[in-house]
PDB file of C-alpha atoms in Angstrom:
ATOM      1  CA  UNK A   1     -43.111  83.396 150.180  1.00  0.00           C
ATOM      2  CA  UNK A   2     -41.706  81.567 146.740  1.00  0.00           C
ATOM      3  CA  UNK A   3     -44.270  79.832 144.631  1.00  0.00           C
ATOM      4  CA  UNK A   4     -41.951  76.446 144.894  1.00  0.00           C
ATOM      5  CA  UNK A   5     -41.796  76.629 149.391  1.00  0.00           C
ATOM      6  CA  UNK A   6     -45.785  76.048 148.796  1.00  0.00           C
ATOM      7  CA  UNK A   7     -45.469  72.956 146.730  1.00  0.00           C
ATOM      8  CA  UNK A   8     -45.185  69.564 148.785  1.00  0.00           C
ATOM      9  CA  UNK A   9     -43.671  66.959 147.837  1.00  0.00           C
ATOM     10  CA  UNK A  10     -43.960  63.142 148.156  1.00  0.00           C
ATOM     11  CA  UNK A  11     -41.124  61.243 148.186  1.00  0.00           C
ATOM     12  CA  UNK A  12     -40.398  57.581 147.383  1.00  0.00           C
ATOM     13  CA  UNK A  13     -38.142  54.440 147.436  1.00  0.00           C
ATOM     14  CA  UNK A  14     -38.383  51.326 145.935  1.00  0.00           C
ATOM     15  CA  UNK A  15     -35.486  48.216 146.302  1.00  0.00           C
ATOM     16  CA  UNK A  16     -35.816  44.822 145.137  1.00  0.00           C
ATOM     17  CA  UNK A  17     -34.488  41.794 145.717  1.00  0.00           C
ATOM     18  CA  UNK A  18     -34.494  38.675 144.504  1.00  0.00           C
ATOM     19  CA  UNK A  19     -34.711  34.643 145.705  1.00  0.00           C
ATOM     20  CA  UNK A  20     -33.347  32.175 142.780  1.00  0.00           C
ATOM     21  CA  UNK A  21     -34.442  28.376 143.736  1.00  0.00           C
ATOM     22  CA  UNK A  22     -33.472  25.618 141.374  1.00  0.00           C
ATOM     23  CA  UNK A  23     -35.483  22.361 141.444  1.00  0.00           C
ATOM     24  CA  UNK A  24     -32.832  19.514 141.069  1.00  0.00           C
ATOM     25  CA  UNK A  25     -33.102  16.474 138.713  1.00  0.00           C
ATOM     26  CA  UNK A  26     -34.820  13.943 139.638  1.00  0.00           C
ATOM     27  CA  UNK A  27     -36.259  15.018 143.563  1.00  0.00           C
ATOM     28  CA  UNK A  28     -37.961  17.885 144.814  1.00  0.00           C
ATOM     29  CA  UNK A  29     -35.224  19.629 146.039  1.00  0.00           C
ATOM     30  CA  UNK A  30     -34.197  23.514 145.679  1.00  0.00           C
ATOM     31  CA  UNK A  31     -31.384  25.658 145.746  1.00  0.00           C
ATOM     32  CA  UNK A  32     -31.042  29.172 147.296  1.00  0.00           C
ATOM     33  CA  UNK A  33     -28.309  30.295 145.230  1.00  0.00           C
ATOM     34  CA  UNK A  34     -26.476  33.688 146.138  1.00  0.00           C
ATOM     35  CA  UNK A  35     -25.822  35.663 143.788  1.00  0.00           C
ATOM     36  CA  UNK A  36     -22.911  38.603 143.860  1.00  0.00           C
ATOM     37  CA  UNK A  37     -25.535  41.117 143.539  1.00  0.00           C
ATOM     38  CA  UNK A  38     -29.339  40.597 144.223  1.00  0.00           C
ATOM     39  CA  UNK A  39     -30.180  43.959 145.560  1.00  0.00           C
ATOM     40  CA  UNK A  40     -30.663  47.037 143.031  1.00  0.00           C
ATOM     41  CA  UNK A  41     -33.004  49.022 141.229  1.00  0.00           C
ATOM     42  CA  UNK A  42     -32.799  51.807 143.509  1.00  0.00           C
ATOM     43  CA  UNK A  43     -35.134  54.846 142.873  1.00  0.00           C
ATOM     44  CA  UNK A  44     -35.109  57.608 145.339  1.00  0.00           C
ATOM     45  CA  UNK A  45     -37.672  60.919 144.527  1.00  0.00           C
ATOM     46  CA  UNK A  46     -36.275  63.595 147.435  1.00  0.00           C
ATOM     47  CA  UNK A  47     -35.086  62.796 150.631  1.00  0.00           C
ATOM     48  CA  UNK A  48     -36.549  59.435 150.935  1.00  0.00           C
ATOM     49  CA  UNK A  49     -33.980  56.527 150.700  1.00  0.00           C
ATOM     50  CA  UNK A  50     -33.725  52.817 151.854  1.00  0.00           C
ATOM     51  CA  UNK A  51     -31.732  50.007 152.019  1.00  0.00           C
ATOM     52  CA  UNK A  52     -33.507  46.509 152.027  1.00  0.00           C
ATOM     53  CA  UNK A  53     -31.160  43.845 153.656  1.00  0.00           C
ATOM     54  CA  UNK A  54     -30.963  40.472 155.016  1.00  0.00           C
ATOM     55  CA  UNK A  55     -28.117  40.266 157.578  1.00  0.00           C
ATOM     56  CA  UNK A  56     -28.753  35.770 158.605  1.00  0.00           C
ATOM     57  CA  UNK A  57     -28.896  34.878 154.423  1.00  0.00           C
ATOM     58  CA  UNK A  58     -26.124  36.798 153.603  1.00  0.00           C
ATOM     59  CA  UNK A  59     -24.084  35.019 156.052  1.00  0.00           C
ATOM     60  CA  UNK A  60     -25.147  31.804 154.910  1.00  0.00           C
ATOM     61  CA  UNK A  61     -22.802  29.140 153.434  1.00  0.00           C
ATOM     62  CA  UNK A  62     -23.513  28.067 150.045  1.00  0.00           C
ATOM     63  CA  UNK A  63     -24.575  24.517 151.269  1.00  0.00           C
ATOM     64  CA  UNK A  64     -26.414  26.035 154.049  1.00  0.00           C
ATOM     65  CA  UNK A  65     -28.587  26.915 151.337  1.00  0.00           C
ATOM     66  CA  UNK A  66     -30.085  23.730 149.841  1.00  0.00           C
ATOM     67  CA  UNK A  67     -33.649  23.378 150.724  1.00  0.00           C
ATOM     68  CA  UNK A  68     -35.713  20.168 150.361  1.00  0.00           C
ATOM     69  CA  UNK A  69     -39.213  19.229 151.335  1.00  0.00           C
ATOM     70  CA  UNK A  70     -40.287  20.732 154.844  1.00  0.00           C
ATOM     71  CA  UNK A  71     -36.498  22.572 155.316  1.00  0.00           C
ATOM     72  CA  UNK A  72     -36.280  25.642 156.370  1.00  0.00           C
ATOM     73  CA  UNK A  73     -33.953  28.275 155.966  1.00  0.00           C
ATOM     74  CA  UNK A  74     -33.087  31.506 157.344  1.00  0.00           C
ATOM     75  CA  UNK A  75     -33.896  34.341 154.951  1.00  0.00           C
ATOM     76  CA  UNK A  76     -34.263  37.771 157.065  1.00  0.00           C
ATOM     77  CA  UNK A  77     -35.679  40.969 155.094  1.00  0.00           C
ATOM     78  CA  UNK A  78     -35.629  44.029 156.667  1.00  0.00           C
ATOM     79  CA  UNK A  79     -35.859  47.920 155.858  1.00  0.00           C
ATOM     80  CA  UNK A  80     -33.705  50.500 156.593  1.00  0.00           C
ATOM     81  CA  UNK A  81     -34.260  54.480 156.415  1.00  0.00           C
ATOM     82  CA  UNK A  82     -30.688  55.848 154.953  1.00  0.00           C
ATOM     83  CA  UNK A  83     -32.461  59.293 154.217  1.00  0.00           C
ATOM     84  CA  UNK A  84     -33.527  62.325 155.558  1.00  0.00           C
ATOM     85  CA  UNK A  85     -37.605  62.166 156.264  1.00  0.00           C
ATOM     86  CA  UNK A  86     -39.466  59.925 157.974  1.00  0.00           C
ATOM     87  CA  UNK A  87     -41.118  57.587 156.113  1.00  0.00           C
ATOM     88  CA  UNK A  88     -43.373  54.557 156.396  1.00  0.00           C
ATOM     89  CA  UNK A  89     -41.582  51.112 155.214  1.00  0.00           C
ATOM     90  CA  UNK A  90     -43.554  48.589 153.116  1.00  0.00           C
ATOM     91  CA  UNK A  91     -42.515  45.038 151.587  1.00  0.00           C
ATOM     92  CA  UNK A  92     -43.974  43.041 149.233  1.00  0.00           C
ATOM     93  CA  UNK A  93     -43.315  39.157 148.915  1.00  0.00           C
ATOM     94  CA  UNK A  94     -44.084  37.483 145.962  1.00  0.00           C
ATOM     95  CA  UNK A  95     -44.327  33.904 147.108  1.00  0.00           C
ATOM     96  CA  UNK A  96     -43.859  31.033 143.925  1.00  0.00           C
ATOM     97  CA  UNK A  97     -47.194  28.634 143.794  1.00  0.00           C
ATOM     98  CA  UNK A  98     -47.411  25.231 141.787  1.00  0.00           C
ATOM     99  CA  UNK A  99     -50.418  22.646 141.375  1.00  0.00           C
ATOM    100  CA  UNK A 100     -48.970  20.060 143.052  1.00  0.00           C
ATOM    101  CA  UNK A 101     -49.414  16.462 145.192  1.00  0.00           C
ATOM    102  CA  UNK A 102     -47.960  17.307 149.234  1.00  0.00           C
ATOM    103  CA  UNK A 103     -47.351  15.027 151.771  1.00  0.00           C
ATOM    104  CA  UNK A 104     -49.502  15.485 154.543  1.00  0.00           C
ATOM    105  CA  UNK A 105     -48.320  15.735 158.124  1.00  0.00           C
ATOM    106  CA  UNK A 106     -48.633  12.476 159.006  1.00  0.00           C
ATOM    107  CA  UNK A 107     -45.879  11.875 156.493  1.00  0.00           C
ATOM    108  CA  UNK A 108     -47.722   8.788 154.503  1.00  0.00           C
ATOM    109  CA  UNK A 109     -51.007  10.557 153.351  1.00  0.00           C
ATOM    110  CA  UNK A 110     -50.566  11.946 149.460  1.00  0.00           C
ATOM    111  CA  UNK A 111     -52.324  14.786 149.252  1.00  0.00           C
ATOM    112  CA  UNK A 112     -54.609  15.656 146.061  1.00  0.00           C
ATOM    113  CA  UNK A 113     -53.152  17.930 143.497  1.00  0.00           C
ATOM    114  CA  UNK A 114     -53.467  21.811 144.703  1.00  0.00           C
ATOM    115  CA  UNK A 115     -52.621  24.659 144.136  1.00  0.00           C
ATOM    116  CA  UNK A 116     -49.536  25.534 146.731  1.00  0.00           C
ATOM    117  CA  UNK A 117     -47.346  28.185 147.980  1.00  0.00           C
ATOM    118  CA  UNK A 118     -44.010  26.404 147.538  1.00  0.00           C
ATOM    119  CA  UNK A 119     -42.794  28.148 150.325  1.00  0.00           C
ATOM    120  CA  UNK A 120     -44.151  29.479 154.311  1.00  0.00           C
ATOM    121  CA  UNK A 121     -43.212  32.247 156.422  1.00  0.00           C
ATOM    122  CA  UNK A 122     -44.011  33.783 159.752  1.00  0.00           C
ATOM    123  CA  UNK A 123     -44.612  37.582 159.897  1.00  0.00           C
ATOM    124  CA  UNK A 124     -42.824  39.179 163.054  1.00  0.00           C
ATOM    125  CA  UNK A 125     -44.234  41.616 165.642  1.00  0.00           C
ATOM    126  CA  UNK A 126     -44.456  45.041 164.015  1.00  0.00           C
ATOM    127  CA  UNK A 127     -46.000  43.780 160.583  1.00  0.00           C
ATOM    128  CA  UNK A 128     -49.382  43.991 159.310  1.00  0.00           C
ATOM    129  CA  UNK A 129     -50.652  42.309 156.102  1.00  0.00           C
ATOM    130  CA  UNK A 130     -52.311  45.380 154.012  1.00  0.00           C
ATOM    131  CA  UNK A 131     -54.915  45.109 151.188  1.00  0.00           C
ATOM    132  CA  UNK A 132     -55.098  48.463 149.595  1.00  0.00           C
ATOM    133  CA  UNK A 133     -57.794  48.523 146.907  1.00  0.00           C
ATOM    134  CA  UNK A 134     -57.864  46.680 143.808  1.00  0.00           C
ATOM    135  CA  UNK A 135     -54.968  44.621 144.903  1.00  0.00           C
ATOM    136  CA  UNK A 136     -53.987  41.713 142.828  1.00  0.00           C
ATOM    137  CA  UNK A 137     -53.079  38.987 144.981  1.00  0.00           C
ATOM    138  CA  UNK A 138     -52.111  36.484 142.627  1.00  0.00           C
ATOM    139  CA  UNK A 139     -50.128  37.727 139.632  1.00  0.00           C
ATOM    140  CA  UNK A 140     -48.172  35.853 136.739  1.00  0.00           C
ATOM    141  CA  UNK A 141     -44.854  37.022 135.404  1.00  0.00           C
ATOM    142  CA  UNK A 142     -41.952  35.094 132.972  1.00  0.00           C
ATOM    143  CA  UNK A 143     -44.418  32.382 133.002  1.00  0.00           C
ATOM    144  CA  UNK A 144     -44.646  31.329 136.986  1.00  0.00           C
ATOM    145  CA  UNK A 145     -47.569  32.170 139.498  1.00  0.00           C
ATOM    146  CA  UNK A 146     -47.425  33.971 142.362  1.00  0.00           C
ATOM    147  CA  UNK A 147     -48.977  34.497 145.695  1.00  0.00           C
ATOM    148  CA  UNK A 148     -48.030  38.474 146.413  1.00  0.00           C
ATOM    149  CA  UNK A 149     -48.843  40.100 149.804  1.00  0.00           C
ATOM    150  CA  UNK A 150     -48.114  43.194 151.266  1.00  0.00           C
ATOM    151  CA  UNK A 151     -46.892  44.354 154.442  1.00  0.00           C
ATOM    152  CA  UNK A 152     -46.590  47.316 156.259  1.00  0.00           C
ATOM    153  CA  UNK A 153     -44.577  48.218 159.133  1.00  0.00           C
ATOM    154  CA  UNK A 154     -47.358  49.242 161.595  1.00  0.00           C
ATOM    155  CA  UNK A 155     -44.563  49.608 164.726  1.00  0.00           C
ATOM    156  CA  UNK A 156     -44.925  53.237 163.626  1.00  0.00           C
ATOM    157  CA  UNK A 157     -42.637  55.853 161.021  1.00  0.00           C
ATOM    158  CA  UNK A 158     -38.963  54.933 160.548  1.00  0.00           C
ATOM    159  CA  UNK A 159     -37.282  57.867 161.495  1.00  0.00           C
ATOM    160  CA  UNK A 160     -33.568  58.634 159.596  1.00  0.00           C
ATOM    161  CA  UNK A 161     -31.021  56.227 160.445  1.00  0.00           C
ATOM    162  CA  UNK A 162     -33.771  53.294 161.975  1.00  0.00           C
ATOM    163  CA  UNK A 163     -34.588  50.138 160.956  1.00  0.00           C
ATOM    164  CA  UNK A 164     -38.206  48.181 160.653  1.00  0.00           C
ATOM    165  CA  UNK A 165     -37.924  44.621 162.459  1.00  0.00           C
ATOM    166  CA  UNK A 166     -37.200  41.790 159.984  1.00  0.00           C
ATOM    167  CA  UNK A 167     -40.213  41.108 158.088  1.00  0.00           C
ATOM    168  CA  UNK A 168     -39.511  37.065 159.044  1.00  0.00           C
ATOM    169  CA  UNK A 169     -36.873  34.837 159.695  1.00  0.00           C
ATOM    170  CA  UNK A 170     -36.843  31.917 157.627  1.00  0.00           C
ATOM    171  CA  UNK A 171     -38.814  30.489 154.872  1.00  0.00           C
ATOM    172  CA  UNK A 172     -40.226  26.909 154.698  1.00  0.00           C
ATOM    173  CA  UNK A 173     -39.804  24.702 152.034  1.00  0.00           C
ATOM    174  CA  UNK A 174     -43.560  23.188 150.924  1.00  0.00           C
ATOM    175  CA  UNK A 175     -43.837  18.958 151.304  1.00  0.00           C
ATOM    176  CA  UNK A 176     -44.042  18.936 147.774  1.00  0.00           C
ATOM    177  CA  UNK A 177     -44.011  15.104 146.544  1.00  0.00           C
ATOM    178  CA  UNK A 178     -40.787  14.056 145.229  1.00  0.00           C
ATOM    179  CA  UNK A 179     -41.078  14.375 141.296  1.00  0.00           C
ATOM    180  CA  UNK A 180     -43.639  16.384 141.456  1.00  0.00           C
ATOM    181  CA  UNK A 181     -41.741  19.576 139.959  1.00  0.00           C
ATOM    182  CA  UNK A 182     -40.125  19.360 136.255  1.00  0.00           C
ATOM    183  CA  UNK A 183     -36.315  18.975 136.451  1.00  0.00           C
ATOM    184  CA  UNK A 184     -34.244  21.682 136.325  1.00  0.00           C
ATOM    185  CA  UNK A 185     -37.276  23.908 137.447  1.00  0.00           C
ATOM    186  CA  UNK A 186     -36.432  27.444 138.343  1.00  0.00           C
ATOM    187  CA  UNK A 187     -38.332  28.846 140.845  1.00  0.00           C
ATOM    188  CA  UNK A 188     -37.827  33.065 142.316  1.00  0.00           C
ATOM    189  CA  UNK A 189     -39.327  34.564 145.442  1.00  0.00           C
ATOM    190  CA  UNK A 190     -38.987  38.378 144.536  1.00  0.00           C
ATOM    191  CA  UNK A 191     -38.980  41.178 147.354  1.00  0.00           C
ATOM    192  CA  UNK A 192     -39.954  44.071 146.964  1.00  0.00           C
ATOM    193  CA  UNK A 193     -39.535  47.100 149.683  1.00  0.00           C
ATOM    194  CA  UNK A 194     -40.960  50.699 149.585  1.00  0.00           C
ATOM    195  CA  UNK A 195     -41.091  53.615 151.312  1.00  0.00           C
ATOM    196  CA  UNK A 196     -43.108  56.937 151.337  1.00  0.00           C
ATOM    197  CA  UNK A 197     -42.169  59.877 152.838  1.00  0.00           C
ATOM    198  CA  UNK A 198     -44.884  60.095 156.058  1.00  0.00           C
ATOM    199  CA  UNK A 199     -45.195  64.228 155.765  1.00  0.00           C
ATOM    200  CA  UNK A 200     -47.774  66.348 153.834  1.00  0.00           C
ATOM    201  CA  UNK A 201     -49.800  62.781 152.897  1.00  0.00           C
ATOM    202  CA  UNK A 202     -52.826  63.908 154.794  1.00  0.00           C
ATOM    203  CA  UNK A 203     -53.906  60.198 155.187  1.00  0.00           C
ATOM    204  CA  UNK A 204     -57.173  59.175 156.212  1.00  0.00           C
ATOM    205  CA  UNK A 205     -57.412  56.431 159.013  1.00  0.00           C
ATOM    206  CA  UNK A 206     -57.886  56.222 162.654  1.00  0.00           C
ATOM    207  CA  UNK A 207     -54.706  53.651 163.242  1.00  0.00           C
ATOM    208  CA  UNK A 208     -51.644  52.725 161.487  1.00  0.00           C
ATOM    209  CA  UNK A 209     -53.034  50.162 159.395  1.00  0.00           C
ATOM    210  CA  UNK A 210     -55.724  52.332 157.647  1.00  0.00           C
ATOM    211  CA  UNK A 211     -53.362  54.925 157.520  1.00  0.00           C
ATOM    212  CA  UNK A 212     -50.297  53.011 155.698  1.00  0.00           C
ATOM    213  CA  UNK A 213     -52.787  51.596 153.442  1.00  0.00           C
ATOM    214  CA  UNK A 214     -54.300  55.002 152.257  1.00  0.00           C
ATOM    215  CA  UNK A 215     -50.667  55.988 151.427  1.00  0.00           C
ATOM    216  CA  UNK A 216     -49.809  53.462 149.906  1.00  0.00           C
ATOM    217  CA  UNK A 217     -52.952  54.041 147.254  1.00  0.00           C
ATOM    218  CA  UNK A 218     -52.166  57.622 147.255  1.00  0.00           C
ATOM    219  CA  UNK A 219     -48.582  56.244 145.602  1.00  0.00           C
ATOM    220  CA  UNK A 220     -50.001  53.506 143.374  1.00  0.00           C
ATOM    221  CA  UNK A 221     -52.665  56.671 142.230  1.00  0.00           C
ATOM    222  CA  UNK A 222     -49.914  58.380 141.807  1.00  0.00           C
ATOM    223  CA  UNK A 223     -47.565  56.160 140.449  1.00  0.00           C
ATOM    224  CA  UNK A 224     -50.157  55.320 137.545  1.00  0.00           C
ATOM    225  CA  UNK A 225     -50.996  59.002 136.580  1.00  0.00           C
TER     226      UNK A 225
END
Protein backbone atom coordinates (compact mmCIF):
# COMPACT_ATOMS: atom_id res chain seq x y z
CA UNK A 1 0.00 0.00 0.00
CA UNK A 2 1.15 3.86 -0.98
CA UNK A 3 2.56 5.92 1.82
CA UNK A 4 -0.28 8.75 0.94
CA UNK A 5 -3.66 5.78 1.19
CA UNK A 6 -2.30 5.70 5.03
CA UNK A 7 -2.58 9.37 5.66
CA UNK A 8 -6.16 10.61 6.85
CA UNK A 9 -7.39 13.47 6.31
CA UNK A 10 -9.72 16.01 8.01
CA UNK A 11 -11.70 18.02 6.09
CA UNK A 12 -13.39 21.39 6.68
CA UNK A 13 -15.92 24.17 5.75
CA UNK A 14 -16.47 27.37 6.96
CA UNK A 15 -19.42 30.06 5.46
CA UNK A 16 -20.36 33.24 6.89
CA UNK A 17 -22.94 35.39 6.83
CA UNK A 18 -23.78 38.46 7.86
CA UNK A 19 -26.92 40.61 9.66
CA UNK A 20 -26.52 44.60 9.01
CA UNK A 21 -29.07 46.54 11.51
CA UNK A 22 -29.14 50.30 11.39
CA UNK A 23 -30.43 52.20 14.45
CA UNK A 24 -32.58 55.13 13.00
CA UNK A 25 -32.43 58.81 14.13
CA UNK A 26 -34.04 59.70 16.74
CA UNK A 27 -35.98 56.08 18.07
CA UNK A 28 -34.77 52.79 18.72
CA UNK A 29 -35.56 51.33 15.68
CA UNK A 30 -33.40 48.93 13.27
CA UNK A 31 -33.10 47.93 9.88
CA UNK A 32 -32.39 44.43 8.44
CA UNK A 33 -31.02 45.53 5.29
CA UNK A 34 -30.35 42.86 2.44
CA UNK A 35 -27.64 43.06 0.87
CA UNK A 36 -26.92 41.49 -2.89
CA UNK A 37 -24.43 39.26 -1.42
CA UNK A 38 -24.07 38.37 2.36
CA UNK A 39 -22.92 34.85 2.04
CA UNK A 40 -19.09 34.09 1.10
CA UNK A 41 -15.86 33.27 2.35
CA UNK A 42 -16.08 29.80 1.37
CA UNK A 43 -13.14 27.46 2.35
CA UNK A 44 -13.46 23.85 1.57
CA UNK A 45 -10.16 21.37 2.64
CA UNK A 46 -11.29 17.85 0.66
CA UNK A 47 -14.55 16.65 0.18
CA UNK A 48 -16.24 18.61 2.80
CA UNK A 49 -18.51 21.47 1.47
CA UNK A 50 -21.58 23.52 2.71
CA UNK A 51 -23.92 25.92 1.91
CA UNK A 52 -25.36 28.10 4.84
CA UNK A 53 -28.85 29.54 3.81
CA UNK A 54 -31.86 31.19 5.00
CA UNK A 55 -34.81 30.34 2.71
CA UNK A 56 -37.96 32.85 5.05
CA UNK A 57 -35.23 36.15 5.09
CA UNK A 58 -34.37 35.88 1.73
CA UNK A 59 -37.88 36.07 0.75
CA UNK A 60 -38.51 38.93 2.80
CA UNK A 61 -39.63 42.36 1.45
CA UNK A 62 -37.44 45.16 2.16
CA UNK A 63 -40.06 46.75 4.57
CA UNK A 64 -40.75 43.45 6.00
CA UNK A 65 -37.51 44.05 7.41
CA UNK A 66 -37.72 47.02 9.81
CA UNK A 67 -37.49 45.93 13.32
CA UNK A 68 -38.40 48.06 16.37
CA UNK A 69 -38.59 47.36 20.05
CA UNK A 70 -40.08 43.77 20.85
CA UNK A 71 -40.56 42.95 16.72
CA UNK A 72 -39.69 40.07 15.50
CA UNK A 73 -38.60 38.90 12.34
CA UNK A 74 -38.08 35.83 10.49
CA UNK A 75 -34.39 35.10 9.96
CA UNK A 76 -33.94 31.14 9.26
CA UNK A 77 -30.18 29.73 9.19
CA UNK A 78 -29.65 26.49 8.18
CA UNK A 79 -26.75 24.09 6.89
CA UNK A 80 -26.51 22.20 4.02
CA UNK A 81 -23.94 19.26 3.06
CA UNK A 82 -23.15 19.98 -0.90
CA UNK A 83 -20.08 17.52 -0.60
CA UNK A 84 -19.05 14.19 -0.59
CA UNK A 85 -18.42 12.96 3.32
CA UNK A 86 -20.42 13.10 6.03
CA UNK A 87 -19.82 15.64 8.23
CA UNK A 88 -21.06 17.19 11.45
CA UNK A 89 -22.68 20.88 10.94
CA UNK A 90 -21.90 23.64 13.48
CA UNK A 91 -23.08 27.47 13.66
CA UNK A 92 -21.97 30.12 15.51
CA UNK A 93 -24.14 33.33 16.29
CA UNK A 94 -22.60 36.28 17.31
CA UNK A 95 -25.44 38.12 18.97
CA UNK A 96 -24.79 42.38 19.26
CA UNK A 97 -25.02 43.49 23.21
CA UNK A 98 -25.36 47.23 24.46
CA UNK A 99 -25.59 48.73 28.15
CA UNK A 100 -28.79 49.88 27.93
CA UNK A 101 -32.33 51.06 29.87
CA UNK A 102 -35.38 48.18 28.63
CA UNK A 103 -38.79 48.37 29.16
CA UNK A 104 -39.98 45.78 31.27
CA UNK A 105 -42.93 43.57 30.45
CA UNK A 106 -45.36 45.33 32.02
CA UNK A 107 -44.64 47.99 29.44
CA UNK A 108 -44.31 51.13 32.07
CA UNK A 109 -41.41 49.84 34.34
CA UNK A 110 -37.79 51.40 33.03
CA UNK A 111 -35.47 49.05 33.59
CA UNK A 112 -31.84 49.95 35.06
CA UNK A 113 -29.04 50.24 32.62
CA UNK A 114 -27.66 46.54 31.61
CA UNK A 115 -25.87 44.99 29.73
CA UNK A 116 -28.30 43.37 26.82
CA UNK A 117 -28.42 41.11 23.95
CA UNK A 118 -30.13 43.44 21.47
CA UNK A 119 -31.64 40.64 19.99
CA UNK A 120 -33.50 36.81 21.16
CA UNK A 121 -33.82 33.63 19.49
CA UNK A 122 -35.24 30.20 20.01
CA UNK A 123 -33.00 27.17 19.18
CA UNK A 124 -35.05 24.38 17.26
CA UNK A 125 -35.20 20.62 17.94
CA UNK A 126 -31.94 19.09 16.72
CA UNK A 127 -29.57 21.87 18.26
CA UNK A 128 -27.43 21.78 21.18
CA UNK A 129 -25.55 24.78 22.65
CA UNK A 130 -21.70 23.49 22.84
CA UNK A 131 -18.90 24.92 25.06
CA UNK A 132 -15.72 23.43 23.84
CA UNK A 133 -12.80 24.51 26.04
CA UNK A 134 -11.47 27.83 26.46
CA UNK A 135 -14.37 29.29 24.65
CA UNK A 136 -14.74 32.97 24.60
CA UNK A 137 -18.22 33.80 24.98
CA UNK A 138 -18.15 37.37 24.76
CA UNK A 139 -15.77 38.81 22.17
CA UNK A 140 -15.24 42.47 20.75
CA UNK A 141 -14.58 43.20 17.12
CA UNK A 142 -14.73 46.82 14.90
CA UNK A 143 -15.53 48.25 18.17
CA UNK A 144 -19.09 46.42 19.18
CA UNK A 145 -19.62 43.55 21.83
CA UNK A 146 -20.83 40.42 21.32
CA UNK A 147 -22.58 37.56 22.91
CA UNK A 148 -21.16 34.38 20.64
CA UNK A 149 -22.57 30.84 21.14
CA UNK A 150 -22.15 27.79 19.48
CA UNK A 151 -24.29 25.17 18.25
CA UNK A 152 -24.08 21.90 17.07
CA UNK A 153 -26.38 19.84 15.17
CA UNK A 154 -26.81 16.90 17.62
CA UNK A 155 -29.86 15.24 15.22
CA UNK A 156 -26.84 13.20 14.11
CA UNK A 157 -24.08 13.44 10.77
CA UNK A 158 -25.38 15.24 7.66
CA UNK A 159 -24.95 12.85 5.13
CA UNK A 160 -24.21 14.32 1.22
CA UNK A 161 -27.02 16.11 -0.17
CA UNK A 162 -29.00 16.68 3.61
CA UNK A 163 -29.77 19.48 5.42
CA UNK A 164 -29.53 20.31 9.45
CA UNK A 165 -33.02 21.84 10.68
CA UNK A 166 -32.97 25.66 10.79
CA UNK A 167 -30.98 26.71 13.64
CA UNK A 168 -34.22 29.23 14.57
CA UNK A 169 -36.81 31.04 13.01
CA UNK A 170 -36.90 34.52 13.85
CA UNK A 171 -35.00 36.89 15.91
CA UNK A 172 -36.47 39.33 18.51
CA UNK A 173 -35.83 42.75 18.66
CA UNK A 174 -34.68 43.74 22.58
CA UNK A 175 -37.29 46.55 24.42
CA UNK A 176 -34.55 48.78 24.26
CA UNK A 177 -35.80 52.39 25.51
CA UNK A 178 -36.39 54.72 22.78
CA UNK A 179 -33.13 56.94 22.54
CA UNK A 180 -31.31 54.79 24.18
CA UNK A 181 -28.94 53.82 21.10
CA UNK A 182 -26.74 56.70 19.31
CA UNK A 183 -28.29 57.71 15.95
CA UNK A 184 -27.30 56.25 13.03
CA UNK A 185 -25.95 53.22 15.13
CA UNK A 186 -24.88 50.24 13.14
CA UNK A 187 -25.40 47.18 14.64
CA UNK A 188 -24.28 43.25 12.78
CA UNK A 189 -25.34 39.81 13.93
CA UNK A 190 -22.59 37.66 12.13
CA UNK A 191 -23.14 33.80 11.38
CA UNK A 192 -20.90 31.70 11.18
CA UNK A 193 -21.38 27.83 9.96
CA UNK A 194 -18.81 24.92 9.94
CA UNK A 195 -18.43 21.64 9.17
CA UNK A 196 -15.93 18.74 9.82
CA UNK A 197 -15.70 15.82 8.03
CA UNK A 198 -17.18 13.00 10.79
CA UNK A 199 -14.51 10.08 9.53
CA UNK A 200 -11.04 9.18 10.94
CA UNK A 201 -11.73 11.95 14.02
CA UNK A 202 -11.59 9.24 16.60
CA UNK A 203 -13.67 11.48 19.00
CA UNK A 204 -14.02 10.85 22.50
CA UNK A 205 -17.64 11.03 24.01
CA UNK A 206 -20.39 8.75 24.90
CA UNK A 207 -23.29 10.97 22.96
CA UNK A 208 -23.42 13.45 20.29
CA UNK A 209 -22.86 16.37 22.31
CA UNK A 210 -19.46 15.29 23.82
CA UNK A 211 -18.62 13.99 20.67
CA UNK A 212 -19.27 17.24 18.35
CA UNK A 213 -17.58 19.18 20.94
CA UNK A 214 -14.27 17.09 20.97
CA UNK A 215 -14.20 17.70 17.17
CA UNK A 216 -14.75 20.72 17.15
CA UNK A 217 -11.42 21.30 19.57
CA UNK A 218 -9.63 18.84 17.53
CA UNK A 219 -10.26 21.70 14.55
CA UNK A 220 -9.69 24.83 16.64
CA UNK A 221 -6.19 22.64 17.83
CA UNK A 222 -5.75 22.26 14.62
CA UNK A 223 -6.70 25.28 13.12
CA UNK A 224 -4.16 27.19 15.53
CA UNK A 225 -1.07 24.91 14.86
Amino acid sequence: MQAGKKKKILGIACVAALAVLTAALGVTLAVLTKGTEKRANVFTFGNVKIELTEDEWDELEPGDTIVYPGRTVKKDPKITNSGKNDLYAYIEIWTPTATVRTVAEDGVTVNAAAPCELFAFTPNKGWEELFPSDWEEERTSGGSTYRVRLYGYTAGTLAPGESTATLFDAVTYANVLEGELEKDAVLQMPVYAYAIQSDYLNETGSEGKEKMTDAFQKYRAAETN
